Short mmCIF file of C-alpha atoms in Angstrom, two decimals:
data_model
loop_
_atom_site.label_atom_id
_atom_site.label_comp_id
_atom_site.label_asym_id
_atom_site.label_seq_id
_atom_site.Cartn_x
_atom_site.Cartn_y
_atom_site.Cartn_z
CA UNK P 1428 95.44 96.57 105.31
CA UNK P 1429 99.09 95.81 103.70
CA UNK P 1430 98.94 94.00 100.59
CA UNK P 1431 101.25 91.46 102.66
CA UNK P 1432 98.74 90.62 104.92
CA UNK P 1433 96.07 90.66 102.91
CA UNK P 1434 97.57 87.46 100.62
CA UNK P 1435 98.61 85.84 104.07
CA UNK P 1436 94.92 85.73 104.49
CA UNK P 1437 93.63 85.15 100.63
CA UNK P 1438 96.64 81.89 101.20
CA UNK P 1439 94.87 80.61 104.73
CA UNK P 1440 91.66 80.51 103.43
CA UNK P 1441 92.64 78.72 100.03
CA UNK P 1442 94.56 76.87 102.74
CA UNK P 1443 91.83 75.71 105.01
CA UNK P 1444 88.83 75.05 102.14
CA UNK P 1445 91.51 72.42 100.39
CA UNK P 1446 92.62 70.90 103.20
CA UNK P 1447 88.71 70.05 103.61
CA UNK P 1448 88.34 69.10 99.89
CA UNK P 1449 90.96 66.34 100.07
CA UNK P 1450 89.69 65.33 103.29
CA UNK P 1451 86.39 64.97 101.03
CA UNK P 1452 84.75 66.87 104.15
CA UNK P 1453 80.91 67.92 104.25
CA UNK P 1454 80.07 71.30 104.01
CA UNK P 1455 79.59 72.28 107.64
CA UNK P 1456 82.91 71.32 108.62
CA UNK P 1457 84.24 73.68 105.81
CA UNK P 1458 82.21 76.51 107.20
CA UNK P 1459 82.91 75.42 110.53
CA UNK P 1460 86.25 75.32 110.84
CA UNK P 1461 86.65 78.82 108.57
CA UNK P 1462 84.44 80.27 111.26
CA UNK P 1463 86.63 79.61 114.05
CA UNK P 1464 89.71 80.05 112.31
CA UNK P 1465 88.76 83.36 110.60
CA UNK P 1466 85.85 84.93 112.58
CA UNK P 1467 87.45 83.81 116.30
CA UNK P 1468 90.65 82.53 116.32
CA UNK P 1469 92.34 85.41 114.46
CA UNK P 1470 91.00 88.46 115.99
CA UNK P 1471 91.44 86.81 119.68
CA UNK P 1472 95.20 85.73 119.22
CA UNK P 1473 95.84 89.33 118.87
CA UNK P 1474 94.07 90.10 121.85
CA UNK P 1475 95.11 87.30 123.71
CA UNK P 1476 98.85 87.85 122.69
CA UNK P 1477 98.19 91.91 123.91
CA UNK P 1478 97.67 90.27 127.44
CA UNK P 1479 100.51 88.76 127.65
CA UNK P 1480 103.87 89.90 128.60
CA UNK P 1481 105.38 86.86 127.01
CA UNK P 1482 103.51 84.19 124.53
CA UNK P 1483 102.54 81.40 126.51
CA UNK P 1484 103.37 78.58 123.46
CA UNK P 1485 106.21 78.87 121.24
CA UNK P 1486 103.81 78.19 118.27
CA UNK P 1487 101.85 81.96 119.43
CA UNK P 1488 105.88 83.64 119.23
CA UNK P 1489 106.25 84.56 116.39
CA UNK P 1490 102.87 83.67 114.35
CA UNK P 1491 104.19 82.52 111.28
CA UNK P 1492 102.70 81.27 108.33
CA UNK P 1493 103.06 77.69 108.79
CA UNK P 1494 102.16 77.85 112.95
CA UNK P 1495 98.72 79.47 111.70
CA UNK P 1496 98.17 76.34 109.19
CA UNK P 1497 98.46 74.38 111.96
CA UNK P 1498 96.34 76.50 113.50
CA UNK P 1499 93.69 76.30 110.21
CA UNK P 1500 93.86 72.22 110.65
CA UNK P 1501 93.64 72.64 114.41
CA UNK P 1502 89.75 74.61 113.22
CA UNK P 1503 89.03 71.61 110.56
CA UNK P 1504 89.52 68.99 113.36
CA UNK P 1505 87.73 70.03 116.14
CA UNK P 1506 84.75 71.75 113.36
CA UNK P 1507 85.14 67.65 112.48
CA UNK P 1508 84.32 66.35 116.53
CA UNK P 1509 81.52 68.69 116.44
CA UNK P 1510 79.54 67.87 112.63
CA UNK P 1511 80.78 64.52 111.56
CA UNK P 1512 79.38 61.24 113.30
CA UNK P 1513 83.16 60.04 113.01
CA UNK P 1514 85.86 62.04 114.46
CA UNK P 1515 88.95 62.67 112.47
CA UNK P 1516 91.84 61.47 113.87
CA UNK P 1517 95.28 63.54 114.55
CA UNK P 1518 96.96 60.26 113.52
CA UNK P 1519 95.20 60.57 110.18
CA UNK P 1520 95.54 64.73 110.29
CA UNK P 1521 99.18 64.51 110.68
CA UNK P 1522 100.51 63.51 106.86
CA UNK P 1523 97.85 66.30 105.54
CA UNK P 1524 100.20 68.74 107.00
CA UNK P 1525 103.41 67.15 105.78
CA UNK P 1526 101.98 67.68 103.09
CA UNK P 1527 100.57 70.50 103.19
CA UNK P 1528 101.74 72.67 105.45
CA UNK P 1529 105.75 73.28 103.19
CA UNK P 1530 108.00 75.56 105.68
CA UNK P 1531 108.30 73.63 108.67
CA UNK P 1532 107.58 69.55 109.94
CA UNK P 1533 104.97 68.93 112.78
CA UNK P 1534 105.06 66.27 115.31
CA UNK P 1535 101.92 64.51 116.75
CA UNK P 1536 102.65 66.94 119.86
CA UNK P 1537 102.49 69.61 118.32
CA UNK P 1538 99.41 69.19 116.62
CA UNK P 1539 97.98 68.07 120.41
CA UNK P 1540 99.38 71.51 121.64
CA UNK P 1541 97.89 73.65 118.92
CA UNK P 1542 94.55 72.40 119.85
CA UNK P 1543 95.01 73.38 123.30
CA UNK P 1544 96.54 76.90 122.65
CA UNK P 1545 93.46 77.13 119.95
CA UNK P 1546 90.65 76.33 122.95
CA UNK P 1547 92.51 79.04 125.11
CA UNK P 1548 92.88 81.50 123.00
CA UNK P 1549 88.60 80.78 122.53
CA UNK P 1550 88.43 80.40 125.85
CA UNK P 1551 87.03 76.97 124.98
CA UNK P 1552 84.14 78.71 123.00
CA UNK P 1553 83.70 76.92 120.25
CA UNK P 1554 80.22 76.74 119.27
CA UNK P 1555 79.15 77.14 115.73
CA UNK P 1556 74.97 76.36 115.55
CA UNK P 1557 73.86 79.94 113.86
CA UNK P 1558 76.84 80.29 111.38
CA UNK P 1559 75.90 81.78 108.42
CA UNK P 1560 76.14 78.15 106.30
CA UNK P 1561 73.69 76.59 108.75
CA UNK P 1562 71.48 79.47 108.25
CA UNK P 1563 71.24 79.13 104.59
CA UNK P 1564 71.13 75.98 103.86
CA UNK P 1565 68.06 76.16 106.25
CA UNK P 1566 66.73 78.75 103.86
CA UNK P 1567 67.58 77.05 101.50
CA UNK P 1568 65.65 73.96 102.27
CA UNK P 1569 62.70 76.14 103.16
CA UNK P 1570 62.68 78.02 100.40
CA UNK P 1571 62.24 74.85 98.23
CA UNK P 1572 60.09 73.64 99.95
CA UNK P 1573 57.63 76.81 98.83
CA UNK P 1574 58.81 77.49 95.35
CA UNK P 1575 58.99 75.64 92.42
CA UNK P 1576 61.62 77.47 91.29
CA UNK P 1577 64.11 76.67 94.03
CA UNK P 1578 64.90 73.52 92.16
CA UNK P 1579 67.03 75.31 89.53
CA UNK P 1580 68.62 77.92 92.45
CA UNK P 1581 72.11 76.84 92.74
CA UNK P 1582 73.55 75.85 96.13
CA UNK P 1583 77.17 75.38 94.83
CA UNK P 1584 76.37 79.58 93.62
CA UNK P 1585 76.07 80.11 97.35
CA UNK P 1586 79.03 77.99 98.33
CA UNK P 1587 81.30 79.90 95.88
CA UNK P 1588 80.03 82.96 96.86
CA UNK P 1589 80.53 82.34 100.96
CA UNK P 1590 84.49 81.34 99.67
CA UNK P 1591 85.24 83.98 97.74
CA UNK P 1592 83.74 86.44 101.12
CA UNK P 1593 86.35 85.01 102.88
CA UNK P 1594 89.04 85.84 100.73
CA UNK P 1595 89.03 89.25 102.01
CA UNK P 1596 88.96 91.40 105.67
CA UNK P 1597 86.93 93.59 103.78
CA UNK P 1598 84.01 91.43 102.55
CA UNK P 1599 84.79 88.77 105.44
CA UNK P 1600 83.16 91.06 108.44
CA UNK P 1601 79.85 90.27 106.45
CA UNK P 1602 79.36 87.34 108.02
CA UNK P 1603 79.19 89.42 111.64
CA UNK P 1604 75.72 88.71 110.48
CA UNK P 1605 74.78 85.44 109.68
CA UNK P 1606 70.77 85.68 109.27
CA UNK P 1607 71.52 89.24 107.07
CA UNK P 1608 73.99 87.59 104.83
CA UNK P 1609 72.60 84.37 105.14
CA UNK P 1610 69.27 86.13 103.63
CA UNK P 1611 71.48 88.05 101.22
CA UNK P 1612 73.45 85.03 99.53
CA UNK P 1613 69.89 82.78 98.66
CA UNK P 1614 69.03 85.74 96.87
CA UNK P 1615 72.22 86.78 95.26
CA UNK P 1616 72.27 83.04 93.88
CA UNK P 1617 68.27 83.25 92.73
CA UNK P 1618 69.37 86.40 90.72
CA UNK P 1619 73.08 84.60 89.60
CA UNK P 1620 71.46 80.84 88.64
CA UNK P 1621 67.86 80.97 88.24
CA UNK P 1622 67.03 82.14 84.17
CA UNK P 1623 65.50 85.78 84.52
CA UNK P 1624 62.42 84.93 82.72
CA UNK P 1625 61.64 82.37 85.15
CA UNK P 1626 61.21 85.04 88.10
CA UNK P 1627 58.37 84.84 89.28
CA UNK P 1628 59.17 83.60 93.12
CA UNK P 1629 58.48 87.11 95.53
CA UNK P 1630 62.10 86.33 96.97
CA UNK P 1631 62.09 89.42 98.83
CA UNK P 1632 59.27 89.65 100.53
CA UNK P 1633 59.24 85.64 101.63
CA UNK P 1634 62.92 86.40 103.18
CA UNK P 1635 61.67 89.44 105.09
CA UNK P 1636 59.16 87.02 105.98
CA UNK P 1637 61.31 84.22 107.16
CA UNK P 1638 64.71 85.41 108.53
CA UNK P 1639 62.67 89.57 109.83
CA UNK P 1640 65.50 91.03 108.25
CA UNK P 1641 63.93 94.36 105.52
CA UNK P 1642 64.19 94.64 101.99
CA UNK P 1643 66.21 97.05 101.96
CA UNK P 1644 69.02 95.88 103.99
CA UNK P 1645 68.63 92.73 101.75
CA UNK P 1646 68.80 94.49 98.63
CA UNK P 1647 71.99 96.49 99.50
CA UNK P 1648 74.22 93.85 100.70
CA UNK P 1649 73.46 91.79 97.56
CA UNK P 1650 74.57 94.72 95.57
CA UNK P 1651 77.41 94.63 97.21
CA UNK P 1652 78.31 90.65 97.31
CA UNK P 1653 77.42 90.33 93.65
CA UNK P 1654 79.51 93.41 93.29
CA UNK P 1655 83.17 91.62 95.16
CA UNK P 1656 81.87 88.31 94.09
CA UNK P 1657 81.53 88.67 90.09
CA UNK P 1658 84.35 90.92 89.74
CA UNK P 1659 87.06 89.11 92.10
CA UNK P 1660 90.58 88.91 91.75
CA UNK P 1661 93.98 88.36 93.77
CA UNK P 1662 94.11 91.14 96.55
#
């Protein structure tokens, strides 16, 4: 991957995270949006454009950074519709776009058209039930129920790791195996945030029991994750 593309990816991840923070949205919306945009839209739009002799919409040709930022906002909007009791209106989303997207000003109509283009690229398949975050959240709840040390495990550290893994293409591929990633992030956070003298819970056998993932696979992933997030730096 070229340095320019790597830097663009990092900027888009940071943009998406900053927007969900500005909107004070729950983590499930942030990670659903990241999944929709990075795991599905970006790979799919390349195939979508390859099949078309001519792009169907000006937002796809050329696919500028500003246009990608608009689609990132659309992924947040769609995620909020699925996970927020009160949806996010385009009228409240546009001012954020005006503030955060500096190279181009998009209209309300542009937002509505971008949503339709986004859905077409994904063939209207927008389910986010089994993303890594939801599996990790469920694992964390179960862990606290069976282990006293669960109260010491920092879930914020889990989310920080998830954010960092999205920053680079080579680490984001871990999101293709949601269960393995969720299990490995839980164990990674256990190692980082629980005092070593309190490592009395058999976390690897427990993780294997609840996820059906082999200990060897989890240990290898934990090593890979920690080597990347503890020494993470801009590409």
